[in-house]
Amino acid sequence: MPPMSEGIMVILSSPSGAGKTTLVKLISERKGFVTSISHTTRTPRSNEVDGKDYYFVNKEKFEEMIKNNEFLEYAKVFNNFYGTTKSNIFDELSKGNNVIFDIDWQGTNQIISQKLKNKLLTFFILPPSREELFKRLSNRDMKDKLIAEERMKQFDRDVLHWKDYNYVIINNDLEVCYRQISEHIDCEFRNKKSDYEIDSIKKHIKKLTS
Ligand code: 5GP
């Protein structure tokens, strides 16, 4: 990857269960991106580590950080607060490091509207079908089917935000999906326009929401 004076920012968003977390990990490992670690008021899952997956804080601490203007963006998702702090991100970008974010559409819109000097590339990841999404959501440690159903309803609301993003990618096969994202990023590095088939994406979204 060619060295740049300032790093670029890449955002991956998706409705819950589309496989975005694994993609973020691959982009970080294979393309050398620094992963932005968010603060959240959510309770840690059994496999999560404080300072690696998230910085887990209570609501009082989060509110104090809002007051102190520490967040580049923050949002309430599924009744919990999530936010990206400015300090680390700006530090990494100014050192020329590229940063990858796993944040929702609310945070993405907040970052877009700030028109930062750094290049910004946004991806919205979609599942291959409703059936597959429901299967993925039901297979998590939240065994409760009611939660999966609740997240399906949330999916119907979240998917509408695909239009806010530069690229929509369907995660049918992890490696294929990774390659597509990687190619778009490489084009951005080379200031080249990348190929993108919007009509098939529109058809897929219609199928997912009908
Ligand atoms: P989870 O609780 O499953 O880890 O994440 C729930 C949702 O919150 C995901 O859609 C994730 O992208 C989003 N999220 C995680 N961190 C942040 C953040 O710092 N800001 C915003 N706006 N959303 C976040």
Short mmCIF file of N, CA and C in Angstrom, two decimals, residues 11-105:
data_model
loop_
_atom_site.label_atom_id
_atom_site.label_comp_id
_atom_site.label_asym_id
_atom_site.label_seq_id
_atom_site.Cartn_x
_atom_site.Cartn_y
_atom_site.Cartn_z
N ILE A 11 -15.38 3.12 6.78
CA ILE A 11 -16.45 2.72 7.70
C ILE A 11 -17.18 1.51 7.14
N LEU A 12 -17.38 0.52 7.99
CA LEU A 12 -18.23 -0.62 7.64
C LEU A 12 -19.45 -0.58 8.55
N SER A 13 -20.62 -0.56 7.96
CA SER A 13 -21.85 -0.64 8.75
C SER A 13 -22.68 -1.77 8.21
N SER A 14 -23.52 -2.31 9.05
CA SER A 14 -24.47 -3.30 8.54
C SER A 14 -25.54 -3.52 9.57
N PRO A 15 -26.70 -3.97 9.11
CA PRO A 15 -27.67 -4.42 10.07
C PRO A 15 -27.05 -5.59 10.83
N SER A 16 -27.42 -5.76 12.09
CA SER A 16 -26.85 -6.82 12.93
C SER A 16 -26.94 -8.18 12.23
N GLY A 17 -25.84 -8.95 12.25
CA GLY A 17 -25.87 -10.30 11.71
C GLY A 17 -25.40 -10.44 10.27
N ALA A 18 -24.86 -9.37 9.69
CA ALA A 18 -24.42 -9.46 8.29
C ALA A 18 -22.95 -9.85 8.17
N GLY A 19 -22.27 -10.04 9.30
CA GLY A 19 -20.90 -10.54 9.27
C GLY A 19 -19.83 -9.46 9.22
N LYS A 20 -20.21 -8.28 9.66
CA LYS A 20 -19.29 -7.14 9.53
C LYS A 20 -18.06 -7.24 10.46
N THR A 21 -18.24 -7.78 11.65
CA THR A 21 -17.13 -7.83 12.61
C THR A 21 -15.94 -8.62 12.05
N THR A 22 -16.23 -9.76 11.40
CA THR A 22 -15.15 -10.56 10.81
C THR A 22 -14.47 -9.79 9.69
N LEU A 23 -15.24 -9.07 8.90
CA LEU A 23 -14.67 -8.29 7.80
C LEU A 23 -13.73 -7.20 8.31
N VAL A 24 -14.13 -6.55 9.39
CA VAL A 24 -13.29 -5.51 9.99
C VAL A 24 -11.96 -6.12 10.41
N LYS A 25 -12.03 -7.30 10.99
CA LYS A 25 -10.81 -8.00 11.45
C LYS A 25 -9.90 -8.31 10.25
N LEU A 26 -10.49 -8.80 9.16
CA LEU A 26 -9.69 -9.14 7.98
C LEU A 26 -9.01 -7.91 7.39
N ILE A 27 -9.75 -6.81 7.31
CA ILE A 27 -9.19 -5.58 6.73
C ILE A 27 -8.04 -5.06 7.60
N SER A 28 -8.24 -5.17 8.90
CA SER A 28 -7.19 -4.73 9.81
C SER A 28 -5.95 -5.61 9.65
N GLU A 29 -6.14 -6.92 9.63
CA GLU A 29 -4.99 -7.85 9.56
C GLU A 29 -4.30 -7.81 8.20
N ARG A 30 -5.10 -7.85 7.14
CA ARG A 30 -4.49 -8.00 5.81
C ARG A 30 -4.08 -6.68 5.16
N LYS A 31 -4.76 -5.60 5.52
CA LYS A 31 -4.44 -4.33 4.87
C LYS A 31 -3.78 -3.34 5.84
N GLY A 32 -3.54 -3.82 7.05
CA GLY A 32 -2.82 -2.99 8.03
C GLY A 32 -3.59 -1.80 8.56
N PHE A 33 -4.90 -1.88 8.53
CA PHE A 33 -5.69 -0.78 9.09
C PHE A 33 -5.71 -0.86 10.63
N VAL A 34 -5.72 0.30 11.25
CA VAL A 34 -5.92 0.36 12.70
C VAL A 34 -7.43 0.29 12.96
N THR A 35 -7.84 -0.59 13.86
CA THR A 35 -9.28 -0.69 14.16
C THR A 35 -9.66 0.32 15.24
N SER A 36 -10.67 1.10 14.96
CA SER A 36 -11.15 2.04 15.98
C SER A 36 -11.89 1.26 17.07
N ILE A 37 -11.48 1.46 18.31
CA ILE A 37 -12.16 0.78 19.42
C ILE A 37 -13.14 1.76 20.07
N SER A 38 -14.41 1.40 20.03
CA SER A 38 -15.44 2.30 20.53
C SER A 38 -15.63 2.17 22.04
N HIS A 39 -16.24 3.19 22.62
CA HIS A 39 -16.73 3.10 24.00
C HIS A 39 -18.19 2.66 23.94
N THR A 40 -18.60 1.86 24.89
CA THR A 40 -20.02 1.49 24.94
C THR A 40 -20.50 1.30 26.37
N THR A 41 -21.81 1.50 26.54
CA THR A 41 -22.42 1.24 27.86
C THR A 41 -23.01 -0.17 27.89
N ARG A 42 -22.88 -0.91 26.78
CA ARG A 42 -23.42 -2.29 26.75
C ARG A 42 -22.60 -3.21 27.67
N THR A 43 -23.26 -4.22 28.20
CA THR A 43 -22.57 -5.22 29.02
C THR A 43 -21.70 -6.09 28.11
N PRO A 44 -20.47 -6.42 28.52
CA PRO A 44 -19.62 -7.26 27.66
C PRO A 44 -20.21 -8.65 27.45
N ARG A 45 -20.06 -9.20 26.23
CA ARG A 45 -20.43 -10.59 25.99
C ARG A 45 -19.31 -11.47 26.55
N SER A 46 -19.60 -12.77 26.68
CA SER A 46 -18.66 -13.65 27.39
C SER A 46 -17.27 -13.69 26.73
N ASN A 47 -17.21 -13.50 25.41
CA ASN A 47 -15.91 -13.59 24.72
C ASN A 47 -15.24 -12.24 24.51
N GLU A 48 -15.82 -11.18 25.05
CA GLU A 48 -15.28 -9.85 24.78
C GLU A 48 -14.30 -9.37 25.86
N VAL A 49 -13.29 -8.62 25.39
CA VAL A 49 -12.24 -8.13 26.29
C VAL A 49 -12.27 -6.60 26.31
N ASP A 50 -12.24 -6.05 27.51
CA ASP A 50 -12.24 -4.59 27.66
C ASP A 50 -10.93 -4.02 27.08
N GLY A 51 -11.06 -3.00 26.24
CA GLY A 51 -9.88 -2.38 25.65
C GLY A 51 -9.49 -3.03 24.33
N LYS A 52 -10.11 -4.16 24.01
CA LYS A 52 -9.79 -4.83 22.73
C LYS A 52 -11.03 -4.78 21.82
N ASP A 53 -12.15 -5.26 22.36
CA ASP A 53 -13.39 -5.23 21.57
C ASP A 53 -14.07 -3.86 21.72
N TYR A 54 -14.14 -3.41 22.93
CA TYR A 54 -14.73 -2.10 23.27
C TYR A 54 -14.05 -1.61 24.54
N TYR A 55 -14.24 -0.33 24.84
CA TYR A 55 -14.00 0.16 26.19
C TYR A 55 -15.38 0.17 26.85
N PHE A 56 -15.55 -0.68 27.83
CA PHE A 56 -16.86 -0.79 28.48
C PHE A 56 -16.94 0.22 29.63
N VAL A 57 -17.90 1.12 29.54
CA VAL A 57 -18.04 2.16 30.57
C VAL A 57 -19.50 2.24 31.01
N ASN A 58 -19.73 2.84 32.18
CA ASN A 58 -21.13 3.00 32.59
C ASN A 58 -21.72 4.28 31.98
N LYS A 59 -23.04 4.42 32.17
CA LYS A 59 -23.75 5.52 31.52
C LYS A 59 -23.26 6.88 32.00
N GLU A 60 -22.91 6.95 33.31
CA GLU A 60 -22.45 8.22 33.87
C GLU A 60 -21.15 8.66 33.18
N LYS A 61 -20.24 7.70 33.05
CA LYS A 61 -18.95 8.00 32.41
C LYS A 61 -19.18 8.44 30.95
N PHE A 62 -20.08 7.71 30.27
CA PHE A 62 -20.35 8.03 28.85
C PHE A 62 -20.91 9.46 28.74
N GLU A 63 -21.84 9.79 29.64
CA GLU A 63 -22.44 11.12 29.60
C GLU A 63 -21.41 12.21 29.87
N GLU A 64 -20.48 11.89 30.78
CA GLU A 64 -19.41 12.86 31.08
C GLU A 64 -18.55 13.08 29.82
N MET A 65 -18.29 11.99 29.12
CA MET A 65 -17.48 12.11 27.90
C MET A 65 -18.21 12.92 26.82
N ILE A 66 -19.53 12.77 26.75
CA ILE A 66 -20.32 13.59 25.80
C ILE A 66 -20.14 15.06 26.17
N LYS A 67 -20.31 15.34 27.47
CA LYS A 67 -20.21 16.73 27.94
C LYS A 67 -18.84 17.33 27.63
N ASN A 68 -17.81 16.50 27.77
CA ASN A 68 -16.44 16.98 27.52
C ASN A 68 -16.08 17.01 26.04
N ASN A 69 -17.08 16.73 25.21
CA ASN A 69 -16.87 16.80 23.75
C ASN A 69 -15.77 15.85 23.25
N GLU A 70 -15.73 14.67 23.87
CA GLU A 70 -14.65 13.73 23.53
C GLU A 70 -14.97 12.87 22.31
N PHE A 71 -16.26 12.86 21.90
CA PHE A 71 -16.64 11.94 20.83
C PHE A 71 -16.62 12.60 19.45
N LEU A 72 -16.08 11.84 18.49
CA LEU A 72 -16.17 12.22 17.08
C LEU A 72 -17.61 11.98 16.62
N GLU A 73 -18.19 10.92 17.14
CA GLU A 73 -19.60 10.59 16.90
C GLU A 73 -20.06 9.68 18.02
N TYR A 74 -21.36 9.67 18.30
CA TYR A 74 -21.91 8.69 19.23
C TYR A 74 -23.38 8.49 18.90
N ALA A 75 -23.91 7.34 19.33
CA ALA A 75 -25.32 7.06 19.02
C ALA A 75 -25.86 6.04 20.02
N LYS A 76 -27.20 6.01 20.08
CA LYS A 76 -27.86 5.00 20.90
C LYS A 76 -28.29 3.88 19.95
N VAL A 77 -27.83 2.67 20.24
CA VAL A 77 -28.19 1.51 19.40
C VAL A 77 -28.70 0.42 20.32
N PHE A 78 -29.88 -0.14 20.04
CA PHE A 78 -30.46 -1.19 20.91
C PHE A 78 -30.39 -0.81 22.39
N ASN A 79 -30.77 0.41 22.73
CA ASN A 79 -30.83 0.84 24.14
C ASN A 79 -29.48 1.04 24.82
N ASN A 80 -28.40 0.95 24.10
CA ASN A 80 -27.08 1.24 24.68
C ASN A 80 -26.40 2.34 23.89
N PHE A 81 -25.47 3.02 24.56
CA PHE A 81 -24.72 4.07 23.87
C PHE A 81 -23.41 3.51 23.33
N TYR A 82 -23.04 3.99 22.14
CA TYR A 82 -21.78 3.62 21.50
C TYR A 82 -21.16 4.89 20.97
N GLY A 83 -19.83 5.03 21.09
CA GLY A 83 -19.20 6.23 20.57
C GLY A 83 -17.73 6.04 20.22
N THR A 84 -17.27 6.87 19.28
CA THR A 84 -15.88 6.87 18.85
C THR A 84 -15.21 8.11 19.39
N THR A 85 -14.14 7.97 20.15
CA THR A 85 -13.47 9.17 20.68
C THR A 85 -12.53 9.78 19.63
N LYS A 86 -12.39 11.09 19.71
CA LYS A 86 -11.58 11.80 18.71
C LYS A 86 -10.10 11.53 18.87
N SER A 87 -9.62 11.54 20.11
CA SER A 87 -8.18 11.62 20.36
C SER A 87 -7.37 10.55 19.62
N ASN A 88 -7.68 9.27 19.86
CA ASN A 88 -6.91 8.19 19.23
C ASN A 88 -6.97 8.23 17.72
N ILE A 89 -8.19 8.48 17.22
CA ILE A 89 -8.40 8.44 15.76
C ILE A 89 -7.56 9.50 15.06
N PHE A 90 -7.65 10.74 15.55
CA PHE A 90 -6.91 11.82 14.90
C PHE A 90 -5.41 11.60 15.01
N ASP A 91 -5.00 11.01 16.13
CA ASP A 91 -3.59 10.72 16.34
C ASP A 91 -3.10 9.72 15.28
N GLU A 92 -3.86 8.62 15.11
CA GLU A 92 -3.49 7.58 14.13
C GLU A 92 -3.49 8.16 12.71
N LEU A 93 -4.53 8.90 12.36
CA LEU A 93 -4.65 9.45 11.00
C LEU A 93 -3.50 10.40 10.70
N SER A 94 -3.14 11.22 11.69
CA SER A 94 -2.07 12.19 11.42
C SER A 94 -0.72 11.50 11.30
N LYS A 95 -0.60 10.30 11.88
CA LYS A 95 0.65 9.53 11.71
C LYS A 95 0.68 8.81 10.36
N GLY A 96 -0.41 8.96 9.59
CA GLY A 96 -0.46 8.32 8.27
C GLY A 96 -1.09 6.93 8.32
N ASN A 97 -1.61 6.54 9.49
CA ASN A 97 -2.25 5.22 9.58
C ASN A 97 -3.69 5.29 9.09
N ASN A 98 -4.11 4.23 8.42
CA ASN A 98 -5.51 4.15 7.96
C ASN A 98 -6.35 3.52 9.07
N VAL A 99 -7.57 4.00 9.21
CA VAL A 99 -8.41 3.55 10.32
C VAL A 99 -9.72 2.94 9.81
N ILE A 100 -10.08 1.80 10.37
CA ILE A 100 -11.35 1.17 10.02
C ILE A 100 -12.33 1.24 11.20
N PHE A 101 -13.56 1.60 10.89
CA PHE A 101 -14.60 1.79 11.90
C PHE A 101 -15.74 0.78 11.69
N ASP A 102 -16.20 0.22 12.77
CA ASP A 102 -17.40 -0.63 12.75
C ASP A 102 -18.46 0.13 13.53
N ILE A 103 -19.20 0.97 12.83
CA ILE A 103 -20.20 1.81 13.51
C ILE A 103 -21.51 1.79 12.73
N ASP A 104 -22.57 2.25 13.34
CA ASP A 104 -23.87 2.18 12.67
C ASP A 104 -24.10 3.40 11.75
N TRP A 105 -25.28 3.42 11.13
CA TRP A 105 -25.57 4.49 10.16
C TRP A 105 -25.66 5.87 10.80
#
